[in-house]
Short mmCIF file of C-alpha atoms in Angstrom, two decimals:
data_model
loop_
_atom_site.label_atom_id
_atom_site.label_comp_id
_atom_site.label_asym_id
_atom_site.label_seq_id
_atom_site.Cartn_x
_atom_site.Cartn_y
_atom_site.Cartn_z
CA UNK A 1129 -51.91 -251.20 -186.63
CA UNK A 1130 -49.93 -254.03 -187.63
CA UNK A 1131 -46.20 -253.50 -186.78
CA UNK A 1132 -45.00 -257.00 -188.54
CA UNK A 1133 -45.45 -255.26 -191.80
CA UNK A 1134 -42.82 -252.60 -190.93
CA UNK A 1135 -40.00 -255.14 -189.68
CA UNK A 1136 -36.64 -255.32 -191.88
CA UNK A 1137 -36.17 -258.42 -193.68
CA UNK A 1138 -34.08 -261.09 -191.82
CA UNK A 1139 -30.55 -261.35 -192.70
CA UNK A 1140 -29.54 -263.89 -195.33
CA UNK A 1141 -28.14 -266.98 -193.58
CA UNK A 1142 -25.97 -269.09 -195.88
CA UNK A 1143 -25.82 -272.86 -195.27
CA UNK A 1144 -22.85 -275.32 -196.06
CA UNK A 1145 -22.71 -276.64 -199.52
CA UNK A 1146 -22.18 -280.15 -200.78
CA UNK A 1147 -18.28 -279.39 -201.71
CA UNK A 1148 -17.74 -278.08 -197.95
CA UNK A 1149 -18.95 -281.47 -196.63
CA UNK A 1150 -17.21 -283.57 -199.05
CA UNK A 1151 -13.89 -281.86 -198.41
CA UNK A 1152 -14.20 -282.02 -194.54
CA UNK A 1153 -14.30 -285.50 -194.20
CA UNK A 1154 -10.89 -286.41 -195.76
CA UNK A 1155 -9.39 -283.58 -194.14
CA UNK A 1156 -10.36 -284.62 -190.72
CA UNK A 1157 -8.92 -288.06 -191.63
CA UNK A 1158 -5.64 -286.62 -192.63
CA UNK A 1159 -5.55 -284.35 -189.39
CA UNK A 1160 -6.46 -287.46 -187.23
CA UNK A 1161 -3.53 -289.47 -188.68
CA UNK A 1162 -1.21 -286.68 -188.18
CA UNK A 1163 -2.38 -285.92 -184.55
CA UNK A 1164 -2.83 -289.36 -183.13
CA UNK A 1165 0.99 -289.85 -182.56
CA UNK A 1166 1.28 -286.32 -180.91
CA UNK A 1167 -1.57 -287.25 -178.36
CA UNK A 1168 -0.46 -290.48 -177.51
CA UNK A 1169 3.41 -288.84 -176.78
CA UNK A 1170 1.48 -286.36 -174.94
CA UNK A 1171 -0.58 -288.80 -172.79
CA UNK A 1172 2.43 -291.16 -172.31
CA UNK A 1173 4.62 -288.02 -170.89
CA UNK A 1174 1.53 -286.93 -168.71
CA UNK A 1175 1.12 -290.67 -167.10
CA UNK A 1176 5.16 -291.01 -166.76
CA UNK A 1177 5.26 -287.59 -164.96
CA UNK A 1178 2.36 -288.53 -162.54
CA UNK A 1179 3.99 -291.84 -161.89
CA UNK A 1180 7.19 -290.40 -161.26
CA UNK A 1181 5.74 -287.81 -158.81
CA UNK A 1182 3.80 -290.75 -157.12
CA UNK A 1183 6.43 -293.18 -156.68
CA UNK A 1184 9.71 -291.28 -156.61
CA UNK A 1185 9.27 -287.61 -155.75
CA UNK A 1186 6.44 -287.96 -152.78
CA UNK A 1187 8.31 -290.62 -150.99
CA UNK A 1188 11.52 -288.71 -151.20
CA UNK A 1189 10.15 -285.55 -149.94
CA UNK A 1190 8.76 -287.23 -147.09
CA UNK A 1191 11.59 -288.93 -146.17
CA UNK A 1192 13.74 -285.36 -146.42
CA UNK A 1193 11.04 -283.97 -144.37
CA UNK A 1194 11.12 -286.62 -141.54
CA UNK A 1195 15.02 -286.46 -141.62
CA UNK A 1196 15.00 -282.55 -141.19
CA UNK A 1197 12.70 -283.04 -138.36
CA UNK A 1198 14.03 -285.79 -136.42
CA UNK A 1199 17.83 -285.31 -137.13
CA UNK A 1200 18.88 -282.17 -138.46
CA UNK A 1201 16.58 -279.92 -136.34
CA UNK A 1202 17.60 -281.25 -132.89
CA UNK A 1203 21.05 -281.60 -133.92
CA UNK A 1204 21.10 -277.85 -135.08
CA UNK A 1205 19.26 -276.53 -131.90
CA UNK A 1206 21.95 -278.30 -129.88
CA UNK A 1207 24.89 -276.76 -131.86
CA UNK A 1208 23.02 -273.19 -131.69
CA UNK A 1209 22.76 -273.41 -127.89
CA UNK A 1210 26.36 -274.80 -127.27
CA UNK A 1211 27.62 -271.96 -129.79
CA UNK A 1212 25.97 -269.25 -128.07
CA UNK A 1213 26.99 -270.60 -124.34
CA UNK A 1214 30.73 -270.85 -125.63
CA UNK A 1215 31.01 -268.07 -128.29
CA UNK A 1216 28.31 -265.17 -127.28
CA UNK A 1217 27.87 -265.10 -123.70
CA UNK A 1218 31.54 -264.59 -122.76
CA UNK A 1219 31.75 -261.63 -125.03
CA UNK A 1220 28.20 -260.11 -123.62
CA UNK A 1221 29.75 -260.42 -120.27
CA UNK A 1222 32.94 -258.86 -121.24
CA UNK A 1223 31.19 -256.03 -122.83
CA UNK A 1224 28.33 -255.35 -120.30
CA UNK A 1225 30.68 -255.81 -117.18
CA UNK A 1226 34.23 -254.66 -118.30
CA UNK A 1227 34.24 -252.63 -121.54
CA UNK A 1228 30.78 -250.25 -120.86
CA UNK A 1229 31.79 -249.47 -117.36
CA UNK A 1230 35.60 -248.59 -118.31
CA UNK A 1231 34.50 -246.41 -121.22
CA UNK A 1232 31.87 -244.75 -119.26
CA UNK A 1233 33.82 -243.86 -116.14
CA UNK A 1234 37.13 -243.53 -117.72
CA UNK A 1235 36.39 -241.56 -120.75
CA UNK A 1236 32.70 -240.25 -121.06
CA UNK A 1237 32.56 -238.75 -117.60
CA UNK A 1238 35.92 -236.75 -117.84
CA UNK A 1239 34.79 -235.72 -121.30
CA UNK A 1240 31.73 -234.24 -120.30
CA UNK A 1241 33.05 -232.55 -117.31
CA UNK A 1242 35.79 -230.84 -119.62
CA UNK A 1243 32.90 -229.81 -121.88
CA UNK A 1244 30.92 -228.10 -119.28
CA UNK A 1245 33.32 -226.69 -116.91
CA UNK A 1246 36.01 -225.66 -119.63
CA UNK A 1247 35.04 -225.62 -123.13
CA UNK A 1248 31.48 -223.98 -122.62
CA UNK A 1249 32.66 -220.86 -120.88
CA UNK A 1250 35.48 -220.45 -123.02
CA UNK A 1251 33.02 -220.85 -126.01
CA UNK A 1252 30.48 -218.06 -124.31
CA UNK A 1253 33.40 -215.88 -123.97
CA UNK A 1254 34.50 -215.90 -127.61
CA UNK A 1255 31.24 -215.51 -128.79
CA UNK A 1256 30.76 -212.37 -126.92
CA UNK A 1257 34.03 -211.11 -127.94
CA UNK A 1258 32.92 -211.51 -131.61
CA UNK A 1259 29.31 -210.38 -131.21
CA UNK A 1260 29.93 -207.16 -128.97
CA UNK A 1261 33.36 -206.00 -130.44
CA UNK A 1262 34.60 -207.23 -133.70
CA UNK A 1263 31.60 -207.11 -135.78
CA UNK A 1264 30.44 -203.55 -135.06
CA UNK A 1265 34.00 -202.14 -135.49
CA UNK A 1266 34.34 -204.09 -139.04
CA UNK A 1267 30.70 -202.96 -139.83
CA UNK A 1268 31.49 -199.31 -139.37
CA UNK A 1269 34.85 -199.32 -141.27
CA UNK A 1270 33.31 -201.25 -144.36
CA UNK A 1271 30.39 -198.57 -144.33
CA UNK A 1272 32.93 -195.83 -144.12
CA UNK A 1273 35.54 -196.90 -146.63
CA UNK A 1274 33.25 -198.69 -149.25
CA UNK A 1275 29.60 -197.99 -148.94
CA UNK A 1276 29.33 -194.51 -148.76
CA UNK A 1277 32.01 -193.67 -151.60
CA UNK A 1278 30.16 -196.27 -153.75
CA UNK A 1279 26.67 -194.65 -153.04
CA UNK A 1280 28.00 -191.06 -153.87
CA UNK A 1281 29.43 -192.23 -157.33
CA UNK A 1282 26.23 -193.75 -158.35
CA UNK A 1283 23.88 -190.93 -157.13
CA UNK A 1284 25.70 -188.06 -158.54
CA UNK A 1285 27.78 -189.45 -161.77
CA UNK A 1286 26.48 -192.82 -163.10
CA UNK A 1287 22.53 -192.33 -162.77
CA UNK A 1288 22.69 -188.91 -164.66
CA UNK A 1289 24.86 -190.07 -167.33
CA UNK A 1290 22.49 -193.27 -167.83
CA UNK A 1291 19.19 -191.16 -168.06
CA UNK A 1292 20.98 -188.75 -170.74
CA UNK A 1293 22.17 -191.67 -172.69
CA UNK A 1294 18.84 -193.42 -172.69
CA UNK A 1295 16.96 -190.25 -173.78
CA UNK A 1296 19.52 -190.16 -176.87
CA UNK A 1297 18.95 -193.67 -177.78
CA UNK A 1298 15.02 -193.72 -177.62
CA UNK A 1299 15.04 -190.16 -179.60
CA UNK A 1300 17.67 -190.91 -182.54
CA UNK A 1301 17.17 -194.92 -182.96
CA UNK A 1302 14.01 -196.34 -181.51
CA UNK A 1303 11.50 -193.95 -182.70
CA UNK A 1304 12.60 -194.09 -186.28
CA UNK A 1305 12.58 -197.80 -186.14
CA UNK A 1306 9.29 -198.03 -184.76
CA UNK A 1307 8.06 -195.75 -187.60
CA UNK A 1308 9.32 -198.01 -190.21
CA UNK A 1309 8.17 -201.02 -188.99
CA UNK A 1310 4.37 -199.74 -188.39
CA UNK A 1311 4.33 -197.92 -192.08
CA UNK A 1312 6.24 -199.88 -194.24
CA UNK A 1313 6.87 -203.63 -192.82
CA UNK A 1314 3.76 -204.31 -191.47
CA UNK A 1315 1.61 -203.91 -194.68
CA UNK A 1316 4.17 -205.59 -196.70
CA UNK A 1317 4.09 -208.67 -194.46
CA UNK A 1318 0.38 -208.57 -194.69
CA UNK A 1319 0.45 -208.49 -198.58
CA UNK A 1320 2.96 -211.65 -198.40
CA UNK A 1321 0.94 -213.62 -195.87
CA UNK A 1322 -2.29 -213.10 -198.19
CA UNK A 1323 -0.45 -214.36 -201.31
CA UNK A 1324 1.16 -217.26 -199.50
CA UNK A 1325 -2.65 -218.08 -198.15
CA UNK A 1326 -4.05 -218.12 -201.46
CA UNK A 1327 -1.04 -220.08 -203.26
CA UNK A 1328 -1.66 -222.92 -200.15
CA UNK A 1329 -5.50 -223.41 -200.67
CA UNK A 1330 -4.80 -223.88 -204.18
CA UNK A 1331 -2.27 -226.61 -203.63
CA UNK A 1332 -4.34 -228.19 -200.91
CA UNK A 1333 -7.32 -228.35 -203.33
CA UNK A 1334 -4.95 -230.15 -206.14
CA UNK A 1335 -3.51 -232.71 -203.46
CA UNK A 1336 -6.97 -233.39 -202.17
CA UNK A 1337 -8.31 -234.41 -205.45
CA UNK A 1338 -5.01 -236.45 -206.37
CA UNK A 1339 -5.32 -238.23 -202.92
CA UNK A 1340 -9.18 -239.10 -203.72
CA UNK A 1341 -8.25 -240.43 -207.29
CA UNK A 1342 -5.51 -242.78 -205.78
CA UNK A 1343 -7.24 -244.05 -202.88
CA UNK A 1344 -10.07 -244.94 -205.41
CA UNK A 1345 -7.70 -247.04 -207.55
CA UNK A 1346 -5.99 -248.81 -204.59
CA UNK A 1347 -9.37 -249.54 -202.98
CA UNK A 1348 -10.70 -251.05 -206.22
CA UNK A 1349 -7.68 -252.80 -207.55
CA UNK A 1350 -6.17 -254.05 -204.52
CA UNK A 1351 -8.20 -253.85 -201.40
CA UNK A 1352 -11.43 -255.29 -202.44
CA UNK A 1353 -9.65 -258.44 -204.33
CA UNK A 1354 -7.70 -259.17 -201.32
CA UNK A 1355 -10.71 -258.90 -198.88
CA UNK A 1356 -12.66 -261.24 -201.15
CA UNK A 1357 -9.89 -263.74 -201.21
CA UNK A 1358 -9.70 -263.69 -197.30
CA UNK A 1359 -13.50 -263.82 -196.82
CA UNK A 1360 -14.34 -266.34 -199.60
CA UNK A 1361 -11.07 -268.80 -199.32
CA UNK A 1362 -8.64 -268.32 -196.21
CA UNK A 1363 -11.26 -267.74 -193.46
CA UNK A 1364 -13.26 -270.97 -194.48
CA UNK A 1365 -10.27 -272.80 -194.87
CA UNK A 1366 -8.77 -271.61 -191.60
CA UNK A 1367 -11.90 -272.54 -189.54
CA UNK A 1368 -12.25 -276.08 -191.18
CA UNK A 1369 -8.51 -276.72 -190.17
CA UNK A 1370 -9.06 -275.61 -186.64
CA UNK A 1371 -12.19 -277.49 -186.32
CA UNK A 1372 -10.64 -280.29 -187.77
CA UNK A 1373 -7.43 -280.40 -185.35
CA UNK A 1374 -9.91 -279.88 -182.32
CA UNK A 1375 -11.98 -283.32 -183.60
CA UNK A 1376 -8.96 -285.17 -184.21
CA UNK A 1377 -7.13 -284.34 -180.96
CA UNK A 1378 -10.58 -285.50 -178.98
CA UNK A 1379 -10.67 -288.49 -181.21
CA UNK A 1380 -6.98 -289.31 -180.42
CA UNK A 1381 -7.49 -288.75 -176.79
CA UNK A 1382 -10.12 -291.61 -176.56
CA UNK A 1383 -7.90 -293.88 -178.71
CA UNK A 1384 -4.80 -293.02 -176.65
CA UNK A 1385 -6.85 -293.61 -173.29
CA UNK A 1386 -8.01 -296.97 -174.69
CA UNK A 1387 -4.31 -298.07 -175.24
CA UNK A 1388 -3.02 -296.72 -172.09
CA UNK A 1389 -5.80 -298.71 -170.14
CA UNK A 1390 -4.50 -301.89 -171.93
CA UNK A 1391 -1.07 -301.28 -171.17
CA UNK A 1392 -1.78 -300.31 -167.49
CA UNK A 1393 -3.83 -303.58 -166.94
CA UNK A 1394 -0.75 -305.53 -168.55
CA UNK A 1395 1.75 -303.90 -166.50
CA UNK A 1396 -0.30 -304.27 -163.12
CA UNK A 1397 -0.93 -308.04 -163.64
CA UNK A 1398 2.92 -308.62 -164.94
CA UNK A 1399 4.70 -306.25 -162.24
CA UNK A 1400 2.43 -304.43 -159.74
CA UNK A 1401 0.68 -307.34 -158.32
CA UNK A 1402 4.05 -309.15 -157.76
CA UNK A 1403 5.63 -306.06 -156.31
CA UNK A 1404 2.49 -305.25 -154.12
CA UNK A 1405 2.60 -308.95 -152.59
CA UNK A 1406 6.20 -308.63 -151.88
CA UNK A 1407 5.69 -305.42 -150.19
CA UNK A 1408 2.72 -306.67 -147.94
CA UNK A 1409 4.45 -309.84 -147.15
CA UNK A 1410 8.25 -309.19 -146.81
CA UNK A 1411 8.92 -305.08 -146.61
CA UNK A 1412 6.31 -304.25 -144.30
CA UNK A 1413 7.00 -306.77 -141.60
CA UNK A 1414 10.89 -305.83 -142.06
CA UNK A 1415 10.22 -302.30 -141.49
CA UNK A 1416 8.06 -302.45 -138.53
CA UNK A 1417 10.58 -304.54 -137.02
CA UNK A 1418 13.11 -302.09 -137.81
CA UNK A 1419 11.13 -299.25 -136.48
CA UNK A 1420 10.14 -300.80 -133.07
CA UNK A 1421 13.47 -302.55 -132.35
CA UNK A 1422 16.14 -300.30 -133.83
CA UNK A 1423 14.95 -296.78 -134.53
CA UNK A 1424 12.76 -296.25 -131.37
CA UNK A 1425 15.39 -296.89 -128.94
CA UNK A 1426 17.90 -294.89 -130.64
CA UNK A 1427 15.56 -291.76 -130.85
CA UNK A 1428 14.59 -292.40 -127.16
CA UNK A 1429 18.76 -292.37 -126.41
CA UNK A 1430 18.84 -289.20 -128.42
CA UNK A 1431 16.26 -287.39 -126.74
CA UNK A 1432 17.48 -288.42 -123.29
CA UNK A 1433 20.94 -286.95 -124.33
CA UNK A 1434 19.65 -283.73 -125.63
CA UNK A 1435 17.68 -283.21 -122.11
CA UNK A 1436 20.78 -284.12 -120.37
CA UNK A 1437 22.78 -281.45 -122.27
CA UNK A 1438 20.04 -278.79 -121.95
CA UNK A 1439 20.00 -279.30 -118.32
CA UNK A 1440 24.00 -279.41 -117.91
CA UNK A 1441 23.88 -275.92 -119.85
CA UNK A 1442 21.33 -274.56 -117.65
CA UNK A 1443 23.03 -275.42 -114.48
CA UNK A 1444 26.40 -274.09 -115.68
CA UNK A 1445 24.53 -270.69 -116.58
CA UNK A 1446 22.86 -270.42 -112.95
CA UNK A 1447 26.21 -271.23 -111.35
CA UNK A 1448 27.93 -268.54 -113.58
CA UNK A 1449 25.19 -266.13 -112.60
CA UNK A 1450 25.35 -266.71 -108.92
CA UNK A 1451 29.53 -266.39 -109.20
CA UNK A 1452 28.82 -263.12 -110.98
CA UNK A 1453 26.40 -261.76 -108.31
CA UNK A 1454 28.84 -262.97 -105.47
CA UNK A 1455 31.67 -261.36 -107.13
CA UNK A 1456 29.93 -257.81 -107.57
CA UNK A 1457 28.45 -258.00 -103.91
CA UNK A 1458 32.18 -258.51 -102.82
CA UNK A 1459 33.44 -255.66 -104.94
CA UNK A 1460 30.96 -253.16 -104.05
CA UNK A 1461 29.03 -254.57 -100.97
CA UNK A 1462 25.48 -255.04 -100.12
CA UNK A 1463 23.19 -252.21 -100.17
CA UNK A 1464 22.31 -250.67 -96.96
CA UNK A 1465 18.69 -249.85 -95.65
CA UNK A 1466 18.47 -246.34 -94.55
CA UNK A 1467 14.60 -246.02 -94.31
CA UNK A 1468 12.10 -248.20 -92.72
CA UNK A 1469 9.56 -247.53 -95.60
CA UNK A 1470 11.78 -249.46 -97.83
CA UNK A 1471 11.03 -252.42 -96.03
CA UNK A 1472 7.44 -251.91 -96.35
CA UNK A 1473 7.58 -252.58 -100.25
CA UNK A 1474 5.20 -255.80 -99.91
CA UNK A 1475 1.91 -255.05 -101.39
CA UNK A 1476 0.23 -257.96 -99.17
CA UNK A 1477 0.53 -256.93 -95.62
CA UNK A 1478 3.21 -255.54 -93.31
CA UNK A 1479 3.82 -255.22 -89.51
CA UNK A 1480 3.15 -251.44 -89.47
CA UNK A 1481 -0.06 -251.44 -91.53
CA UNK A 1482 -3.50 -253.10 -91.41
CA UNK A 1483 -4.39 -252.73 -94.71
CA UNK A 1484 -4.34 -255.29 -97.20
CA UNK A 1485 -4.70 -256.21 -100.82
CA UNK A 1486 -7.39 -258.97 -101.70
CA UNK A 1487 -5.10 -260.34 -104.76
CA UNK A 1488 -1.82 -260.43 -103.02
CA UNK A 1489 -0.60 -263.31 -101.01
CA UNK A 1490 0.32 -262.49 -97.35
CA UNK A 1491 3.89 -261.63 -96.51
CA UNK A 1492 5.64 -263.61 -94.01
CA UNK A 1493 5.75 -262.22 -90.53
CA UNK A 1494 9.71 -262.50 -90.25
CA UNK A 1495 11.70 -260.71 -92.97
CA UNK A 1496 15.26 -261.83 -94.16
CA UNK A 1497 16.44 -258.27 -93.75
CA UNK A 1498 15.35 -258.06 -89.94
CA UNK A 1499 18.82 -257.65 -88.89
CA UNK A 1500 19.05 -254.63 -90.95
CA UNK A 1501 16.06 -252.46 -90.02
CA UNK A 1502 15.98 -249.44 -88.26
CA UNK A 1503 13.70 -248.87 -85.17
CA UNK A 1504 11.32 -246.14 -85.43
CA UNK A 1505 11.74 -243.09 -83.05
#
């Protein structure tokens, strides 16, 4: 059985005619003439932006970063440490060693004692009086004066009257209305609904026919001509214009690159080569001289000054801490050793034990607190 005999025929592939080919070349020439100035201006802007970035923006960024790293950062750190030492630490010491103790022992402790010793017992007593005496008395009085009379009125007066009124309304009003709805209104409504349904079906059939005729007229007289104009005229013209713009843009790019290379060659031989020679011959030696003779000593002097300032601040901080410890010891005294086991806190070795810790250094045989030890009994 040959399967090739039952294959569908290949679709028709239309080729381009002579008229399209004749029109395409003039259109591309015109588009190239219009696009060439725009492409050259674009390439000129791109080259100018790259040159500006390479010559001005990158060196400026490196200089700003170097200035920030070498000048602003050390100065800022020194000013920050000075500000902390002058402005922060005095307030911290005032808060930690003056305000907190005064508030704790002068305000908080008395208030806690007042709450525990006075307010809590008084509150418990008032709660017992409320729960054990006042609430039962008020509950009994309200029940006797309000609840029982209201229950009697509802049970023996209002409920019988309500039952009798409901029976009368149901018998004289609800049952006749239900009979009228079932025997009269329901059949009448069904007839009206059937009549309206038949009338609606007729109107729907008429509207469907009118809509079909109007759609056929609009499709035949308007849609098909517009579709034919779009497919046969507008779409080919648009494709040719887009293709011509793309080809002209590429050709203009080749021309613009050639012109740019020529201008770059002239600029290098007229400006770039002399400037490079002057940089290598004059500017570079002068820059190295300034770097080695002027900038390096200044940098070393600044670093030494910074180290000296840090050492001075560290010494002042240590002196202040020592003075603070001495003042505290003078006010409250040194801690007294009352148990000999407090002297055996070394994890390495003690005089009273033979065990040692392998990873710890041995403790000294003579302790600084030997004069405060208590002999064993």
